[in-house]
């Protein structure tokens, strides 16, 4: 049974394998000058744990170890809020055009009003002071208008139990 020989480069924060060494050496980047051999068992363990939400970094000796994944919680919340806003603006786009050219029905005017109220609530959410997962999980996301199929991201949040009071 042939087993692969794995190496880790701290400078590149990547794994390389012996079977591809000639290709690495022929490439522009070349074979990493700091490549250190690691066992196949350690390699597999690191990859498994990485898939479970950890990250691989180098220790003081240039060997790969696991570390907690660092999450920028304010950015994560702002990104989700931005996605929800894009979704809401897309839902309202046709209605806004129809309103401008004065062909929007009264029923659709009400939908537009509910959607714009939802957009205002999303814009009012402050994400800069979220410092950890507990703060993130405590965000009370506004509930989108009950217009099935127009807000799939928001509807997914509601399915996870993260939404708050309904717009209306």
mmCIF file of C-alpha atoms in Angstrom:
data_model
loop_
_atom_site.group_PDB
_atom_site.id
_atom_site.type_symbol
_atom_site.label_atom_id
_atom_site.label_comp_id
_atom_site.label_asym_id
_atom_site.label_seq_id
_atom_site.Cartn_x
_atom_site.Cartn_y
_atom_site.Cartn_z
ATOM 1 C CA UNK A 1 0.000 0.000 0.000
ATOM 2 C CA UNK A 2 1.400 3.356 -1.068
ATOM 3 C CA UNK A 3 0.765 6.231 1.278
ATOM 4 C CA UNK A 4 1.201 9.885 0.503
ATOM 5 C CA UNK A 5 3.827 12.008 2.240
ATOM 6 C CA UNK A 6 2.402 15.379 3.270
ATOM 7 C CA UNK A 7 4.209 18.612 4.085
ATOM 8 C CA UNK A 8 3.028 21.861 5.603
ATOM 9 C CA UNK A 9 4.260 25.339 4.700
ATOM 10 C CA UNK A 10 3.710 27.935 7.419
ATOM 11 C CA UNK A 11 4.614 30.802 5.064
ATOM 12 C CA UNK A 12 1.972 29.727 2.567
ATOM 13 C CA UNK A 13 -0.341 28.200 5.200
ATOM 14 C CA UNK A 14 -0.933 25.215 2.948
ATOM 15 C CA UNK A 15 -0.251 21.533 2.548
ATOM 16 C CA UNK A 16 1.788 20.062 -0.282
ATOM 17 C CA UNK A 17 2.335 16.409 -1.118
ATOM 18 C CA UNK A 18 5.443 14.559 -2.219
ATOM 19 C CA UNK A 19 3.756 12.970 -5.237
ATOM 20 C CA UNK A 20 3.360 16.449 -6.775
ATOM 21 C CA UNK A 21 6.789 17.782 -5.809
ATOM 22 C CA UNK A 22 8.124 17.940 -9.388
ATOM 23 C CA UNK A 23 5.082 19.944 -10.458
ATOM 24 C CA UNK A 24 5.527 22.358 -7.550
ATOM 25 C CA UNK A 25 9.222 22.741 -8.361
ATOM 26 C CA UNK A 26 8.405 23.480 -12.010
ATOM 27 C CA UNK A 27 5.752 26.044 -11.072
ATOM 28 C CA UNK A 28 6.285 29.763 -10.599
ATOM 29 C CA UNK A 29 5.815 29.471 -6.811
ATOM 30 C CA UNK A 30 8.092 26.445 -6.517
ATOM 31 C CA UNK A 31 8.342 23.984 -3.650
ATOM 32 C CA UNK A 32 7.947 25.862 -0.329
ATOM 33 C CA UNK A 33 11.344 26.351 1.308
ATOM 34 C CA UNK A 34 9.785 25.921 4.753
ATOM 35 C CA UNK A 35 7.880 22.694 3.980
ATOM 36 C CA UNK A 36 7.877 20.362 6.992
ATOM 37 C CA UNK A 37 6.788 16.752 6.822
ATOM 38 C CA UNK A 38 3.672 15.778 8.760
ATOM 39 C CA UNK A 39 2.002 12.416 9.157
ATOM 40 C CA UNK A 40 -0.923 11.413 6.995
ATOM 41 C CA UNK A 41 -2.890 10.827 10.189
ATOM 42 C CA UNK A 42 -2.261 14.414 11.408
ATOM 43 C CA UNK A 43 -3.108 15.773 7.951
ATOM 44 C CA UNK A 44 -6.446 13.912 7.920
ATOM 45 C CA UNK A 45 -7.224 14.962 11.493
ATOM 46 C CA UNK A 46 -6.613 18.652 10.694
ATOM 47 C CA UNK A 47 -8.806 18.533 7.596
ATOM 48 C CA UNK A 48 -11.603 16.799 9.484
ATOM 49 C CA UNK A 49 -11.566 19.350 12.286
ATOM 50 C CA UNK A 50 -11.336 22.207 9.791
ATOM 51 C CA UNK A 51 -14.564 20.985 8.223
ATOM 52 C CA UNK A 52 -16.137 21.215 11.697
ATOM 53 C CA UNK A 53 -15.512 24.949 11.965
ATOM 54 C CA UNK A 54 -11.886 25.263 13.028
ATOM 55 C CA UNK A 55 -9.027 26.865 11.140
ATOM 56 C CA UNK A 56 -5.485 25.647 10.497
ATOM 57 C CA UNK A 57 -2.627 27.931 11.517
ATOM 58 C CA UNK A 58 1.044 27.407 12.239
ATOM 59 C CA UNK A 59 2.482 27.126 15.720
ATOM 60 C CA UNK A 60 5.763 28.702 16.872
ATOM 61 C CA UNK A 61 7.680 25.845 15.182
ATOM 62 C CA UNK A 62 5.947 26.220 11.815
ATOM 63 C CA UNK A 63 3.802 23.120 12.276
ATOM 64 C CA UNK A 64 0.069 23.055 11.537
ATOM 65 C CA UNK A 65 -2.333 23.234 14.468
ATOM 66 C CA UNK A 66 -6.025 23.961 14.920
ATOM 67 C CA UNK A 67 -7.357 27.270 16.180
ATOM 68 C CA UNK A 68 -10.853 28.612 16.741
ATOM 69 C CA UNK A 69 -12.304 30.241 13.668
ATOM 70 C CA UNK A 70 -12.240 34.003 14.157
ATOM 71 C CA UNK A 71 -15.542 35.547 13.154
ATOM 72 C CA UNK A 72 -15.980 39.247 12.601
ATOM 73 C CA UNK A 73 -19.466 39.398 14.120
ATOM 74 C CA UNK A 74 -20.291 42.996 13.131
ATOM 75 C CA UNK A 75 -19.339 42.230 9.501
ATOM 76 C CA UNK A 76 -21.331 38.986 9.513
ATOM 77 C CA UNK A 77 -24.448 40.796 10.763
ATOM 78 C CA UNK A 78 -23.950 43.699 8.339
ATOM 79 C CA UNK A 79 -23.516 41.252 5.459
ATOM 80 C CA UNK A 80 -26.765 39.463 6.278
ATOM 81 C CA UNK A 81 -28.576 42.789 6.687
ATOM 82 C CA UNK A 82 -27.217 43.891 3.284
ATOM 83 C CA UNK A 83 -28.400 40.645 1.683
ATOM 84 C CA UNK A 84 -31.862 41.142 3.187
ATOM 85 C CA UNK A 85 -31.927 44.729 1.932
ATOM 86 C CA UNK A 86 -30.951 43.657 -1.599
ATOM 87 C CA UNK A 87 -33.694 41.069 -1.513
ATOM 88 C CA UNK A 88 -36.260 43.635 -0.348
ATOM 89 C CA UNK A 89 -35.171 46.255 -2.897
ATOM 90 C CA UNK A 90 -35.460 43.630 -5.654
ATOM 91 C CA UNK A 91 -38.961 42.731 -4.472
ATOM 92 C CA UNK A 92 -40.004 46.397 -4.552
ATOM 93 C CA UNK A 93 -38.348 47.360 -7.855
ATOM 94 C CA UNK A 94 -41.234 46.568 -10.215
ATOM 95 C CA UNK A 95 -43.807 48.125 -7.899
ATOM 96 C CA UNK A 96 -41.744 51.332 -7.671
ATOM 97 C CA UNK A 97 -41.559 51.529 -11.465
ATOM 98 C CA UNK A 98 -45.286 50.906 -11.789
ATOM 99 C CA UNK A 99 -45.930 53.587 -9.159
ATOM 100 C CA UNK A 100 -43.823 56.112 -11.096
ATOM 101 C CA UNK A 101 -45.780 55.536 -14.273
ATOM 102 C CA UNK A 102 -49.041 55.476 -12.331
ATOM 103 C CA UNK A 103 -50.165 51.938 -13.153
ATOM 104 C CA UNK A 104 -49.682 50.354 -9.726
ATOM 105 C CA UNK A 105 -52.841 48.726 -8.349
ATOM 106 C CA UNK A 106 -54.082 49.554 -4.861
ATOM 107 C CA UNK A 107 -53.265 46.001 -3.761
ATOM 108 C CA UNK A 108 -49.684 46.342 -4.971
ATOM 109 C CA UNK A 109 -49.406 49.804 -3.373
ATOM 110 C CA UNK A 110 -50.103 48.118 -0.034
ATOM 111 C CA UNK A 111 -47.426 45.485 -0.757
ATOM 112 C CA UNK A 112 -44.972 48.245 -1.644
ATOM 113 C CA UNK A 113 -45.801 50.104 1.558
ATOM 114 C CA UNK A 114 -45.224 46.977 3.664
ATOM 115 C CA UNK A 115 -41.972 46.256 1.843
ATOM 116 C CA UNK A 116 -40.700 49.814 2.302
ATOM 117 C CA UNK A 117 -41.547 49.641 6.026
ATOM 118 C CA UNK A 118 -39.541 46.404 6.203
ATOM 119 C CA UNK A 119 -36.629 48.112 4.414
ATOM 120 C CA UNK A 120 -36.737 50.956 6.954
ATOM 121 C CA UNK A 121 -36.603 48.470 9.817
ATOM 122 C CA UNK A 122 -33.621 46.700 8.249
ATOM 123 C CA UNK A 123 -31.800 50.005 7.753
ATOM 124 C CA UNK A 124 -32.393 50.879 11.409
ATOM 125 C CA UNK A 125 -30.591 47.750 12.630
ATOM 126 C CA UNK A 126 -27.234 48.620 14.193
ATOM 127 C CA UNK A 127 -24.594 45.941 13.674
ATOM 128 C CA UNK A 128 -21.402 47.698 14.780
ATOM 129 C CA UNK A 129 -21.684 46.851 18.480
ATOM 130 C CA UNK A 130 -22.096 43.082 18.029
ATOM 131 C CA UNK A 131 -19.088 41.514 19.723
ATOM 132 C CA UNK A 132 -19.742 37.772 19.812
ATOM 133 C CA UNK A 133 -22.052 34.971 18.742
ATOM 134 C CA UNK A 134 -24.368 35.613 21.669
ATOM 135 C CA UNK A 135 -24.957 39.192 20.465
ATOM 136 C CA UNK A 136 -25.380 37.938 16.891
ATOM 137 C CA UNK A 137 -27.909 35.288 17.913
ATOM 138 C CA UNK A 138 -29.850 37.910 19.890
ATOM 139 C CA UNK A 139 -30.456 40.128 16.841
ATOM 140 C CA UNK A 140 -34.172 40.598 16.347
ATOM 141 C CA UNK A 141 -34.401 40.593 12.572
ATOM 142 C CA UNK A 142 -37.531 42.301 11.275
ATOM 143 C CA UNK A 143 -40.119 39.971 9.818
ATOM 144 C CA UNK A 144 -40.635 40.528 6.091
ATOM 145 C CA UNK A 145 -44.110 41.185 4.755
ATOM 146 C CA UNK A 146 -46.148 38.025 4.288
ATOM 147 C CA UNK A 147 -45.577 37.951 0.530
ATOM 148 C CA UNK A 148 -44.628 34.341 -0.083
ATOM 149 C CA UNK A 149 -41.634 33.712 -2.312
ATOM 150 C CA UNK A 150 -40.390 37.302 -2.498
ATOM 151 C CA UNK A 151 -38.042 37.091 0.487
ATOM 152 C CA UNK A 152 -36.315 33.671 0.466
ATOM 153 C CA UNK A 153 -33.370 34.738 2.651
ATOM 154 C CA UNK A 154 -35.681 36.294 5.235
ATOM 155 C CA UNK A 155 -38.044 33.333 5.062
ATOM 156 C CA UNK A 156 -35.111 31.038 5.771
ATOM 157 C CA UNK A 157 -34.249 33.131 8.837
ATOM 158 C CA UNK A 158 -37.838 32.849 10.010
ATOM 159 C CA UNK A 159 -37.602 29.091 9.612
ATOM 160 C CA UNK A 160 -34.605 29.119 11.951
ATOM 161 C CA UNK A 161 -36.571 31.027 14.582
ATOM 162 C CA UNK A 162 -34.450 34.172 14.345
ATOM 163 C CA UNK A 163 -37.063 36.677 13.215
ATOM 164 C CA UNK A 164 -38.957 39.130 15.322
ATOM 165 C CA UNK A 165 -42.185 41.089 15.173
ATOM 166 C CA UNK A 166 -44.090 41.237 11.916
ATOM 167 C CA UNK A 167 -44.107 44.294 9.722
ATOM 168 C CA UNK A 168 -47.469 45.877 9.512
#
